[in-house]
Every structure is written in C-alpha cells, then in structure tokens.
PDB file of C-alpha atoms and ligand atoms in Angstrom:
ATOM      1  CA  MET A   1       2.543  24.805  -6.865  1.00  0.00           C
ATOM      2  CA  GLY A   2       2.517  21.720  -4.668  1.00  0.00           C
ATOM      3  CA  HIS A   3       1.258  20.862  -1.173  1.00  0.00           C
ATOM      4  CA  GLY A   4      -0.543  24.217  -0.980  1.00  0.00           C
ATOM      5  CA  TYR A   5       2.642  26.236  -1.477  1.00  0.00           C
ATOM      6  CA  GLY A   6       3.848  27.990  -4.629  1.00  0.00           C
ATOM      7  CA  MET A   7       6.851  29.836  -5.912  1.00  0.00           C
ATOM      8  CA  THR A   8       7.246  32.163  -8.835  1.00  0.00           C
ATOM      9  CA  VAL A   9      10.269  31.915 -11.098  1.00  0.00           C
ATOM     10  CA  LEU A  10      10.547  34.019 -14.261  1.00  0.00           C
ATOM     11  CA  ALA A  11      11.015  31.698 -17.240  1.00  0.00           C
ATOM     12  CA  LYS A  12      12.781  32.879 -20.391  1.00  0.00           C
ATOM     13  CA  GLU A  13      12.001  29.904 -22.627  1.00  0.00           C
ATOM     14  CA  LYS A  14      10.198  26.549 -22.494  1.00  0.00           C
ATOM     15  CA  ILE A  15      12.788  23.987 -23.641  1.00  0.00           C
ATOM     16  CA  TYR A  16      10.788  20.732 -23.341  1.00  0.00           C
ATOM     17  CA  SER A  17       7.395  19.530 -22.271  1.00  0.00           C
ATOM     18  CA  ALA A  18       5.943  16.023 -22.431  1.00  0.00           C
ATOM     19  CA  VAL A  19       3.608  13.732 -20.587  1.00  0.00           C
ATOM     20  CA  SER A  20       5.111  10.334 -19.736  1.00  0.00           C
ATOM     21  CA  PRO A  21       3.040   7.361 -18.450  1.00  0.00           C
ATOM     22  CA  TYR A  22       3.904   8.618 -14.917  1.00  0.00           C
ATOM     23  CA  GLN A  23       4.071  12.420 -14.940  1.00  0.00           C
ATOM     24  CA  LYS A  24       4.281  15.678 -16.744  1.00  0.00           C
ATOM     25  CA  ILE A  25       7.912  16.608 -17.510  1.00  0.00           C
ATOM     26  CA  GLU A  26       8.897  20.221 -18.196  1.00  0.00           C
ATOM     27  CA  ILE A  27      12.239  21.909 -18.654  1.00  0.00           C
ATOM     28  CA  TYR A  28      12.601  25.707 -18.726  1.00  0.00           C
ATOM     29  CA  ASP A  29      15.387  28.263 -19.012  1.00  0.00           C
ATOM     30  CA  THR A  30      14.902  30.831 -16.303  1.00  0.00           C
ATOM     31  CA  GLU A  31      16.079  34.356 -15.607  1.00  0.00           C
ATOM     32  CA  LYS A  32      17.808  33.758 -12.277  1.00  0.00           C
ATOM     33  CA  LEU A  33      18.148  30.017 -11.648  1.00  0.00           C
ATOM     34  CA  GLY A  34      19.350  28.691 -15.011  1.00  0.00           C
ATOM     35  CA  ARG A  35      17.755  25.571 -16.491  1.00  0.00           C
ATOM     36  CA  MET A  36      15.010  23.979 -14.341  1.00  0.00           C
ATOM     37  CA  LEU A  37      13.278  20.570 -14.373  1.00  0.00           C
ATOM     38  CA  LEU A  38       9.700  20.260 -13.102  1.00  0.00           C
ATOM     39  CA  LEU A  39       7.706  17.040 -12.676  1.00  0.00           C
ATOM     40  CA  ASP A  40       3.947  17.424 -12.355  1.00  0.00           C
ATOM     41  CA  GLY A  41       4.579  21.168 -11.850  1.00  0.00           C
ATOM     42  CA  ILE A  42       6.938  20.671  -8.905  1.00  0.00           C
ATOM     43  CA  ILE A  43      10.521  21.958  -9.135  1.00  0.00           C
ATOM     44  CA  GLN A  44      13.017  19.094  -9.042  1.00  0.00           C
ATOM     45  CA  LEU A  45      16.166  20.982  -9.705  1.00  0.00           C
ATOM     46  CA  ALA A  46      17.598  24.297 -10.846  1.00  0.00           C
ATOM     47  CA  GLU A  47      20.987  24.697 -12.434  1.00  0.00           C
ATOM     48  CA  ALA A  48      21.947  27.483 -10.051  1.00  0.00           C
ATOM     49  CA  ASP A  49      21.599  25.496  -6.767  1.00  0.00           C
ATOM     50  CA  GLU A  50      21.232  21.796  -7.625  1.00  0.00           C
ATOM     51  CA  PHE A  51      24.769  21.138  -6.334  1.00  0.00           C
ATOM     52  CA  ALA A  52      23.568  21.652  -2.745  1.00  0.00           C
ATOM     53  CA  TYR A  53      20.926  18.873  -3.002  1.00  0.00           C
ATOM     54  CA  GLN A  54      22.906  16.377  -5.088  1.00  0.00           C
ATOM     55  CA  GLU A  55      26.044  16.685  -2.909  1.00  0.00           C
ATOM     56  CA  MET A  56      24.095  16.405   0.400  1.00  0.00           C
ATOM     57  CA  MET A  57      22.032  13.450  -0.798  1.00  0.00           C
ATOM     58  CA  THR A  58      25.249  11.683  -1.722  1.00  0.00           C
ATOM     59  CA  HIS A  59      28.340  12.555   0.333  1.00  0.00           C
ATOM     60  CA  PRO A  60      27.008  12.198   3.918  1.00  0.00           C
ATOM     61  CA  ALA A  61      25.962   8.639   3.161  1.00  0.00           C
ATOM     62  CA  VAL A  62      29.119   7.725   1.207  1.00  0.00           C
ATOM     63  CA  MET A  63      31.358   9.315   3.859  1.00  0.00           C
ATOM     64  CA  ALA A  64      29.471   7.622   6.714  1.00  0.00           C
ATOM     65  CA  HIS A  65      30.634   4.305   5.179  1.00  0.00           C
ATOM     66  CA  ASP A  66      34.111   2.857   5.613  1.00  0.00           C
ATOM     67  CA  ASN A  67      34.706   1.806   1.979  1.00  0.00           C
ATOM     68  CA  PRO A  68      31.616   1.795  -0.283  1.00  0.00           C
ATOM     69  CA  GLU A  69      31.879  -0.268  -3.436  1.00  0.00           C
ATOM     70  CA  LYS A  70      28.322  -1.043  -4.503  1.00  0.00           C
ATOM     71  CA  VAL A  71      25.726   1.678  -4.550  1.00  0.00           C
ATOM     72  CA  LEU A  72      22.025   1.824  -5.555  1.00  0.00           C
ATOM     73  CA  VAL A  73      20.213   5.038  -6.521  1.00  0.00           C
ATOM     74  CA  ILE A  74      16.391   4.807  -6.573  1.00  0.00           C
ATOM     75  CA  GLY A  75      14.780   7.698  -8.506  1.00  0.00           C
ATOM     76  CA  GLY A  76      17.344  10.253  -9.497  1.00  0.00           C
ATOM     77  CA  GLY A  77      16.847   9.641 -13.255  1.00  0.00           C
ATOM     78  CA  ASP A  78      18.252  13.116 -13.915  1.00  0.00           C
ATOM     79  CA  GLY A  79      21.699  11.705 -13.063  1.00  0.00           C
ATOM     80  CA  GLY A  80      22.782  14.287 -10.448  1.00  0.00           C
ATOM     81  CA  VAL A  81      23.410  11.807  -7.614  1.00  0.00           C
ATOM     82  CA  VAL A  82      25.140   9.425  -9.992  1.00  0.00           C
ATOM     83  CA  ARG A  83      27.438  12.320 -11.026  1.00  0.00           C
ATOM     84  CA  GLU A  84      28.418  12.796  -7.364  1.00  0.00           C
ATOM     85  CA  LEU A  85      28.945   9.035  -6.822  1.00  0.00           C
ATOM     86  CA  CYS A  86      31.211   8.797  -9.870  1.00  0.00           C
ATOM     87  CA  ARG A  87      33.698  11.145  -8.199  1.00  0.00           C
ATOM     88  CA  TYR A  88      34.829   8.301  -5.897  1.00  0.00           C
ATOM     89  CA  ASP A  89      37.426   5.848  -7.177  1.00  0.00           C
ATOM     90  CA  SER A  90      36.360   3.274  -4.534  1.00  0.00           C
ATOM     91  CA  ILE A  91      32.830   2.947  -5.945  1.00  0.00           C
ATOM     92  CA  ARG A  92      32.906   0.093  -8.442  1.00  0.00           C
ATOM     93  CA  GLU A  93      29.236  -0.530  -9.225  1.00  0.00           C
ATOM     94  CA  ILE A  94      26.266   1.955  -9.400  1.00  0.00           C
ATOM     95  CA  ASP A  95      22.774   0.730 -10.114  1.00  0.00           C
ATOM     96  CA  LEU A  96      20.341   3.491 -11.029  1.00  0.00           C
ATOM     97  CA  CYS A  97      16.715   2.521 -10.892  1.00  0.00           C
ATOM     98  CA  ASP A  98      14.133   5.101 -12.052  1.00  0.00           C
ATOM     99  CA  ILE A  99      10.578   4.347 -13.101  1.00  0.00           C
ATOM    100  CA  ASP A 100      10.485   7.000 -15.859  1.00  0.00           C
ATOM    101  CA  LYS A 101      12.635   6.412 -18.945  1.00  0.00           C
ATOM    102  CA  MET A 102      11.520   9.798 -20.333  1.00  0.00           C
ATOM    103  CA  VAL A 103      13.103  11.701 -17.406  1.00  0.00           C
ATOM    104  CA  ILE A 104      16.413   9.951 -18.085  1.00  0.00           C
ATOM    105  CA  GLU A 105      16.202  10.733 -21.794  1.00  0.00           C
ATOM    106  CA  ALA A 106      15.161  14.347 -21.226  1.00  0.00           C
ATOM    107  CA  SER A 107      18.047  14.847 -18.814  1.00  0.00           C
ATOM    108  CA  ARG A 108      20.579  13.331 -21.238  1.00  0.00           C
ATOM    109  CA  LYS A 109      19.383  15.755 -23.941  1.00  0.00           C
ATOM    110  CA  TYR A 110      18.618  18.978 -22.056  1.00  0.00           C
ATOM    111  CA  LEU A 111      20.424  18.790 -18.669  1.00  0.00           C
ATOM    112  CA  PRO A 112      23.987  17.741 -19.496  1.00  0.00           C
ATOM    113  CA  PHE A 113      25.241  19.301 -16.228  1.00  0.00           C
ATOM    114  CA  MET A 114      23.192  16.627 -14.434  1.00  0.00           C
ATOM    115  CA  SER A 115      23.506  13.593 -16.717  1.00  0.00           C
ATOM    116  CA  SER A 116      27.203  13.814 -17.524  1.00  0.00           C
ATOM    117  CA  SER A 117      28.111  10.598 -15.696  1.00  0.00           C
ATOM    118  CA  LEU A 118      25.236   8.328 -16.822  1.00  0.00           C
ATOM    119  CA  ASP A 119      27.556   6.742 -19.377  1.00  0.00           C
ATOM    120  CA  ASP A 120      30.305   5.995 -16.831  1.00  0.00           C
ATOM    121  CA  PRO A 121      31.094   2.248 -17.285  1.00  0.00           C
ATOM    122  CA  ARG A 122      30.286   1.617 -13.537  1.00  0.00           C
ATOM    123  CA  VAL A 123      26.686   2.715 -13.993  1.00  0.00           C
ATOM    124  CA  ASN A 124      23.866   0.266 -14.848  1.00  0.00           C
ATOM    125  CA  ILE A 125      20.477   1.790 -15.593  1.00  0.00           C
ATOM    126  CA  HIS A 126      17.260  -0.091 -14.682  1.00  0.00           C
ATOM    127  CA  VAL A 127      13.934   1.430 -15.793  1.00  0.00           C
ATOM    128  CA  MET A 128      11.476   0.061 -13.292  1.00  0.00           C
ATOM    129  CA  ASP A 129       9.680   0.764 -10.030  1.00  0.00           C
ATOM    130  CA  GLY A 130      12.363   1.011  -7.308  1.00  0.00           C
ATOM    131  CA  SER A 131      10.029  -0.436  -4.712  1.00  0.00           C
ATOM    132  CA  LYS A 132       9.897  -3.659  -6.795  1.00  0.00           C
ATOM    133  CA  PHE A 133      13.598  -3.633  -7.796  1.00  0.00           C
ATOM    134  CA  ILE A 134      14.700  -3.523  -4.169  1.00  0.00           C
ATOM    135  CA  LYS A 135      12.756  -6.644  -3.237  1.00  0.00           C
ATOM    136  CA  GLU A 136      15.038  -8.757  -5.431  1.00  0.00           C
ATOM    137  CA  LYS A 137      18.207  -7.555  -3.706  1.00  0.00           C
ATOM    138  CA  LYS A 138      19.351  -8.983  -0.376  1.00  0.00           C
ATOM    139  CA  ASN A 139      22.543  -8.154   1.506  1.00  0.00           C
ATOM    140  CA  TYR A 140      24.076  -6.515  -1.544  1.00  0.00           C
ATOM    141  CA  TYR A 141      24.637  -2.771  -1.395  1.00  0.00           C
ATOM    142  CA  ASP A 142      26.967  -0.590   0.727  1.00  0.00           C
ATOM    143  CA  VAL A 143      25.014   2.591   0.127  1.00  0.00           C
ATOM    144  CA  ILE A 144      21.435   3.139  -1.032  1.00  0.00           C
ATOM    145  CA  ILE A 145      20.289   6.645  -2.039  1.00  0.00           C
ATOM    146  CA  ILE A 146      16.577   7.355  -2.478  1.00  0.00           C
ATOM    147  CA  ASP A 147      16.281  10.410  -4.634  1.00  0.00           C
ATOM    148  CA  SER A 148      12.554  10.487  -4.915  1.00  0.00           C
ATOM    149  CA  THR A 149       9.938  13.006  -5.976  1.00  0.00           C
ATOM    150  CA  ASP A 150       7.379  14.017  -3.307  1.00  0.00           C
ATOM    151  CA  PRO A 151       4.747  11.618  -1.952  1.00  0.00           C
ATOM    152  CA  GLY A 152       1.579  11.670  -3.975  1.00  0.00           C
ATOM    153  CA  GLY A 153       3.090  10.933  -7.408  1.00  0.00           C
ATOM    154  CA  PRO A 154       5.009   7.893  -8.763  1.00  0.00           C
ATOM    155  CA  GLY A 155       7.382   8.158  -5.740  1.00  0.00           C
ATOM    156  CA  GLU A 156       4.568   7.359  -3.261  1.00  0.00           C
ATOM    157  CA  PRO A 157       5.712   3.748  -2.490  1.00  0.00           C
ATOM    158  CA  LEU A 158       9.170   5.075  -1.558  1.00  0.00           C
ATOM    159  CA  PHE A 159       7.646   6.755   1.532  1.00  0.00           C
ATOM    160  CA  GLY A 160       6.141   3.616   3.012  1.00  0.00           C
ATOM    161  CA  ARG A 161       7.101   1.329   5.901  1.00  0.00           C
ATOM    162  CA  ASN A 162       7.465  -1.767   3.701  1.00  0.00           C
ATOM    163  CA  PHE A 163       9.910   0.002   1.439  1.00  0.00           C
ATOM    164  CA  TYR A 164      12.144   0.910   4.402  1.00  0.00           C
ATOM    165  CA  HIS A 165      12.024  -2.738   5.434  1.00  0.00           C
ATOM    166  CA  ASP A 166      13.141  -3.886   1.977  1.00  0.00           C
ATOM    167  CA  VAL A 167      15.899  -1.236   1.930  1.00  0.00           C
ATOM    168  CA  SER A 168      17.302  -2.487   5.231  1.00  0.00           C
ATOM    169  CA  GLU A 169      17.433  -6.034   3.827  1.00  0.00           C
ATOM    170  CA  ALA A 170      19.202  -4.937   0.632  1.00  0.00           C
ATOM    171  CA  LEU A 171      22.160  -3.486   2.579  1.00  0.00           C
ATOM    172  CA  ARG A 172      25.365  -5.311   3.449  1.00  0.00           C
ATOM    173  CA  ASN A 173      26.842  -5.073   6.946  1.00  0.00           C
ATOM    174  CA  GLY A 174      27.826  -1.476   7.693  1.00  0.00           C
ATOM    175  CA  GLY A 175      25.553  -0.202   4.875  1.00  0.00           C
ATOM    176  CA  VAL A 176      24.178   3.334   4.852  1.00  0.00           C
ATOM    177  CA  VAL A 177      20.951   4.809   3.428  1.00  0.00           C
ATOM    178  CA  ALA A 178      20.145   8.354   2.434  1.00  0.00           C
ATOM    179  CA  ALA A 179      16.553   9.259   1.615  1.00  0.00           C
ATOM    180  CA  GLN A 180      14.958  12.463   0.317  1.00  0.00           C
ATOM    181  CA  SER A 181      13.170  13.531   3.459  1.00  0.00           C
ATOM    182  CA  GLU A 182      11.270  16.701   2.588  1.00  0.00           C
ATOM    183  CA  SER A 183      11.060  20.047   4.378  1.00  0.00           C
ATOM    184  CA  PRO A 184      10.018  20.041   8.049  1.00  0.00           C
ATOM    185  CA  TYR A 185       8.233  23.349   7.393  1.00  0.00           C
ATOM    186  CA  LEU A 186       6.223  22.098   4.435  1.00  0.00           C
ATOM    187  CA  LEU A 187       5.505  18.409   5.184  1.00  0.00           C
ATOM    188  CA  PRO A 188       6.053  17.850   8.954  1.00  0.00           C
ATOM    189  CA  ASP A 189       3.831  14.735   8.989  1.00  0.00           C
ATOM    190  CA  VAL A 190       5.806  13.098   6.202  1.00  0.00           C
ATOM    191  CA  VAL A 191       9.062  13.848   8.060  1.00  0.00           C
ATOM    192  CA  LYS A 192       7.710  12.257  11.253  1.00  0.00           C
ATOM    193  CA  ASN A 193       6.503   9.196   9.416  1.00  0.00           C
ATOM    194  CA  LEU A 194       9.888   8.693   7.704  1.00  0.00           C
ATOM    195  CA  TRP A 195      11.656   8.878  11.047  1.00  0.00           C
ATOM    196  CA  ARG A 196       9.213   6.377  12.547  1.00  0.00           C
ATOM    197  CA  PHE A 197       9.625   3.879   9.725  1.00  0.00           C
ATOM    198  CA  ALA A 198      13.387   4.212   9.523  1.00  0.00           C
ATOM    199  CA  GLY A 199      13.586   3.939  13.328  1.00  0.00           C
ATOM    200  CA  GLU A 200      12.000   0.499  13.099  1.00  0.00           C
ATOM    201  CA  PHE A 201      14.720  -0.797  10.805  1.00  0.00           C
ATOM    202  CA  PHE A 202      17.826   1.252  11.593  1.00  0.00           C
ATOM    203  CA  GLN A 203      19.466   1.851  14.873  1.00  0.00           C
ATOM    204  CA  TYR A 204      21.277   5.096  13.993  1.00  0.00           C
ATOM    205  CA  SER A 205      19.888   8.092  12.141  1.00  0.00           C
ATOM    206  CA  GLY A 206      20.773  11.604  11.049  1.00  0.00           C
ATOM    207  CA  TYR A 207      18.627  14.226   9.295  1.00  0.00           C
ATOM    208  CA  ALA A 208      20.797  16.569   7.219  1.00  0.00           C
ATOM    209  CA  MET A 209      19.102  19.862   6.493  1.00  0.00           C
ATOM    210  CA  ILE A 210      20.049  21.341   3.137  1.00  0.00           C
ATOM    211  CA  TYR A 211      19.568  24.950   2.027  1.00  0.00           C
ATOM    212  CA  VAL A 212      18.186  24.972  -1.527  1.00  0.00           C
ATOM    213  CA  PRO A 213      16.548  28.324  -2.540  1.00  0.00           C
ATOM    214  CA  SER A 214      14.655  26.737  -5.484  1.00  0.00           C
ATOM    215  CA  TYR A 215      12.756  24.256  -3.261  1.00  0.00           C
ATOM    216  CA  PRO A 216       9.619  25.455  -1.409  1.00  0.00           C
ATOM    217  CA  THR A 217      10.548  26.870   2.040  1.00  0.00           C
ATOM    218  CA  GLY A 218      14.149  27.053   0.861  1.00  0.00           C
ATOM    219  CA  CYS A 219      15.174  23.776   2.378  1.00  0.00           C
ATOM    220  CA  ILE A 220      14.948  20.018   2.085  1.00  0.00           C
ATOM    221  CA  ALA A 221      16.581  17.209   3.983  1.00  0.00           C
ATOM    222  CA  SER A 222      18.387  13.918   3.588  1.00  0.00           C
ATOM    223  CA  GLY A 223      17.567  11.234   6.146  1.00  0.00           C
ATOM    224  CA  VAL A 224      20.730   9.108   6.724  1.00  0.00           C
ATOM    225  CA  TYR A 225      20.452   5.691   8.396  1.00  0.00           C
ATOM    226  CA  CYS A 226      22.674   2.767   9.405  1.00  0.00           C
ATOM    227  CA  ASN A 227      22.374  -0.210  11.661  1.00  0.00           C
ATOM    228  CA  GLU A 228      25.946  -0.621  12.780  1.00  0.00           C
ATOM    229  CA  HIS A 229      27.244   2.828  13.650  1.00  0.00           C
ATOM    230  CA  SER A 230      26.375   6.513  13.930  1.00  0.00           C
ATOM    231  CA  VAL A 231      26.214   8.618  10.770  1.00  0.00           C
ATOM    232  CA  ASP A 232      26.542  12.140  12.079  1.00  0.00           C
ATOM    233  CA  LYS A 233      30.249  12.491  11.285  1.00  0.00           C
ATOM    234  CA  PRO A 234      32.358  11.297   8.289  1.00  0.00           C
ATOM    235  CA  ARG A 235      34.245   8.141   9.069  1.00  0.00           C
ATOM    236  CA  ARG A 236      37.287   9.070   6.983  1.00  0.00           C
ATOM    237  CA  SER A 237      38.806  12.076   5.167  1.00  0.00           C
ATOM    238  CA  LEU A 238      37.369  13.079   1.818  1.00  0.00           C
ATOM    239  CA  PRO A 239      39.393  11.223  -0.813  1.00  0.00           C
ATOM    240  CA  GLU A 240      41.872  13.247  -2.849  1.00  0.00           C
ATOM    241  CA  GLU A 241      39.915  12.756  -6.087  1.00  0.00           C
ATOM    242  CA  VAL A 242      36.768  14.261  -4.528  1.00  0.00           C
ATOM    243  CA  LYS A 243      38.332  17.075  -2.496  1.00  0.00           C
ATOM    244  CA  ASN A 244      38.113  20.536  -4.118  1.00  0.00           C
ATOM    245  CA  LYS A 245      35.443  19.377  -6.583  1.00  0.00           C
ATOM    246  CA  LEU A 246      32.541  20.006  -4.151  1.00  0.00           C
ATOM    247  CA  ARG A 247      30.741  23.250  -3.626  1.00  0.00           C
ATOM    248  CA  TYR A 248      28.546  22.446  -0.578  1.00  0.00           C
ATOM    249  CA  TYR A 249      29.596  19.325   1.309  1.00  0.00           C
ATOM    250  CA  THR A 250      32.647  19.506   3.623  1.00  0.00           C
ATOM    251  CA  GLU A 251      33.579  17.242   6.531  1.00  0.00           C
ATOM    252  CA  ASP A 252      32.412  20.015   8.846  1.00  0.00           C
ATOM    253  CA  MET A 253      29.171  20.472   6.963  1.00  0.00           C
ATOM    254  CA  HIS A 254      28.407  16.773   7.383  1.00  0.00           C
ATOM    255  CA  HIS A 255      28.093  17.194  11.134  1.00  0.00           C
ATOM    256  CA  ALA A 256      26.721  20.798  11.082  1.00  0.00           C
ATOM    257  CA  SER A 257      23.854  19.857   8.724  1.00  0.00           C
ATOM    258  CA  MET A 258      22.624  17.300  11.296  1.00  0.00           C
ATOM    259  CA  VAL A 259      22.561  19.684  14.198  1.00  0.00           C
ATOM    260  CA  LEU A 260      18.857  20.512  14.100  1.00  0.00           C
ATOM    261  CA  PRO A 261      16.616  23.382  15.080  1.00  0.00           C
ATOM    262  CA  ALA A 262      14.631  22.413  18.242  1.00  0.00           C
ATOM    263  CA  PHE A 263      11.267  21.973  16.471  1.00  0.00           C
ATOM    264  CA  VAL A 264      12.865  19.535  13.955  1.00  0.00           C
ATOM    265  CA  GLU A 265      14.704  17.523  16.673  1.00  0.00           C
ATOM    266  CA  LYS A 266      11.342  17.150  18.420  1.00  0.00           C
ATOM    267  CA  MET A 267       9.851  15.450  15.308  1.00  0.00           C
ATOM    268  CA  ARG A 268      12.260  12.571  15.906  1.00  0.00           C
ATOM    269  CA  ILE A 269      10.473  11.620  19.115  1.00  0.00           C
ATOM    270  CA  SER A 270       6.863  12.715  18.504  1.00  0.00           C
TER     271      SER A 270
HETATM  272  N1  SPD B   1      10.057  18.829  -3.502  1.00  0.00           N
HETATM  273  C1  SPD B   1      10.867  18.334  -4.580  1.00  0.00           C
HETATM  274  C2  SPD B   1      11.797  17.247  -4.142  1.00  0.00           C
HETATM  275  C3  SPD B   1      12.669  16.822  -5.306  1.00  0.00           C
HETATM  276  C4  SPD B   1      13.591  15.764  -4.885  1.00  0.00           C
HETATM  277  N2  SPD B   1      14.211  15.086  -5.995  1.00  0.00           N
HETATM  278  C5  SPD B   1      15.000  15.943  -6.845  1.00  0.00           C
HETATM  279  C6  SPD B   1      15.715  15.164  -7.858  1.00  0.00           C
HETATM  280  C7  SPD B   1      17.071  15.750  -8.134  1.00  0.00           C
HETATM  281  N3  SPD B   1      18.013  14.773  -8.451  1.00  0.00           N
END
C-alpha cells in the first residue's frame, strides 16, 4: 500500500526482511510474478515484468545520445539499470550511486537476475546520497539515470528543483537524463512538478509511459531530458550487441511510448 492505493499479490515465501537505516527491505517469492522486492512496503520490482521498467529507464536515454561513454545511475541499487547499460560496448564508465548499501547486498544475494552486472569492471559503486554526489560532478556524464523510489522516503531529494539544477550541470554537451517519473494516474501533482523543474533546466523533454502490471495503476514513466536536441526518437540504430537481447524497448517503442494520452500531455503545460 502506498499513496492511498494498494495491490494484492499472493506470496509463496518470505525470502528476506530487514530494516536498514533508510527503509524496510523485503523480498518475497510470489505465485504469479516471481521474486519481488519491496521497500517500505512499496513494490520496486517483480521478476515477471521488471524488464519493461529497466529497459525503458535505460534505452530511450542511451539511444537519444550520439555516443554515450560515461553514465551515472542514481538509486537503482538493485542493479537492473546497470545490467541494461552493460549491454553497450560504447559505455566505458558507469557510476552507480545508491544511499542504501543493504539494498545492493540483498540484490546481490537474492536477486541475481537484477544484480548480474554489478561486478562488471566498468561499474563503480558509491554508497551515498545521490543528491550530494551529483554536486561534486560538473560537465562529466553523457547520460544520467535517476532510478528512484517514490517521493516521501529516502528518494525525496531526487524530486526537487535543486536536484534537477545539479543534474543539468553534471552533464556534458549533448547529455541526456532519464528520471523515474511516476504514474500520471496515481501522482499527477508529482508528474507536473517534475515537468516544471526539468523544463527550467532542459530545453527538450519526453515522457515515456511504461506498462508494468506490478506497479500501482499498471504504469510508470521515464522523463527524458536534453538541452541540445529532441529525445523523442533514437538518434542511431540499436547496436548489434544490444539487438535481440531486449524484450520491451525497440526503436519504434522509443517514439510510441512518448506519444501521450491527452490528459497526460496536458500536464506538460498546466
Ligand atoms: N512506485 C515504485 C517506483 C519504483 C521505481 N524504482 C524501481 C527500482 C527498480 N530498479
């Protein structure tokens, strides 16, 4: 249950439960959705459909860049976005910054389908608050992916105006951002705020809607931003090494996901 909306999933077995300095972490095996991770009682991922979210948080941003080499992931301690980034040969350096060491450790142990690339030699793991980490980085990254929890928990600073300012300064010329941008059905005010903040610091934006049955309302979105060019289409073909490995993202899906229902398009200007 979160934000006044609940879902019921039949669990077969509790695999792990602990309270970190930041949140309650739980992992279950479920009847229909495979293994699930919850933080403070809110579903973060399910084995059955996590590919939709991880791919759409990653590939639209990476493919809206001409040749990304340096990437930062803020949040995402489960490793799913890192797994997607590691598919690209062109990416040479991946910084992962998550505040909660216990999420990373639990994922390594119990969610191998998520954490499989955390030991890739290109990956550097930083355990600290992403809103502080980003302040030290100027003009450095080609792509920044903000894979946050919902506002209200430890991810709260990642939904603020100052954070978007700092993200814009951490990007190199032509850099692209993707940010977990909630469900327009569940948290419309948060979606509007994100658009407003991002609009102050980025000239071009896209809002990719993602169908994920295990998230409340069945959908979530990735806000994609850039200062130099539009982001609503891929700027190149999917590299050979990535093609055929994906289950959700395609070059057509990139554009299609950003064609929005009228009520969501209106949130951009309200
Ligand atoms: N409402 C839940 C949003 C969860 C977003 N983060 C998921 C992390 C998966 N890598």
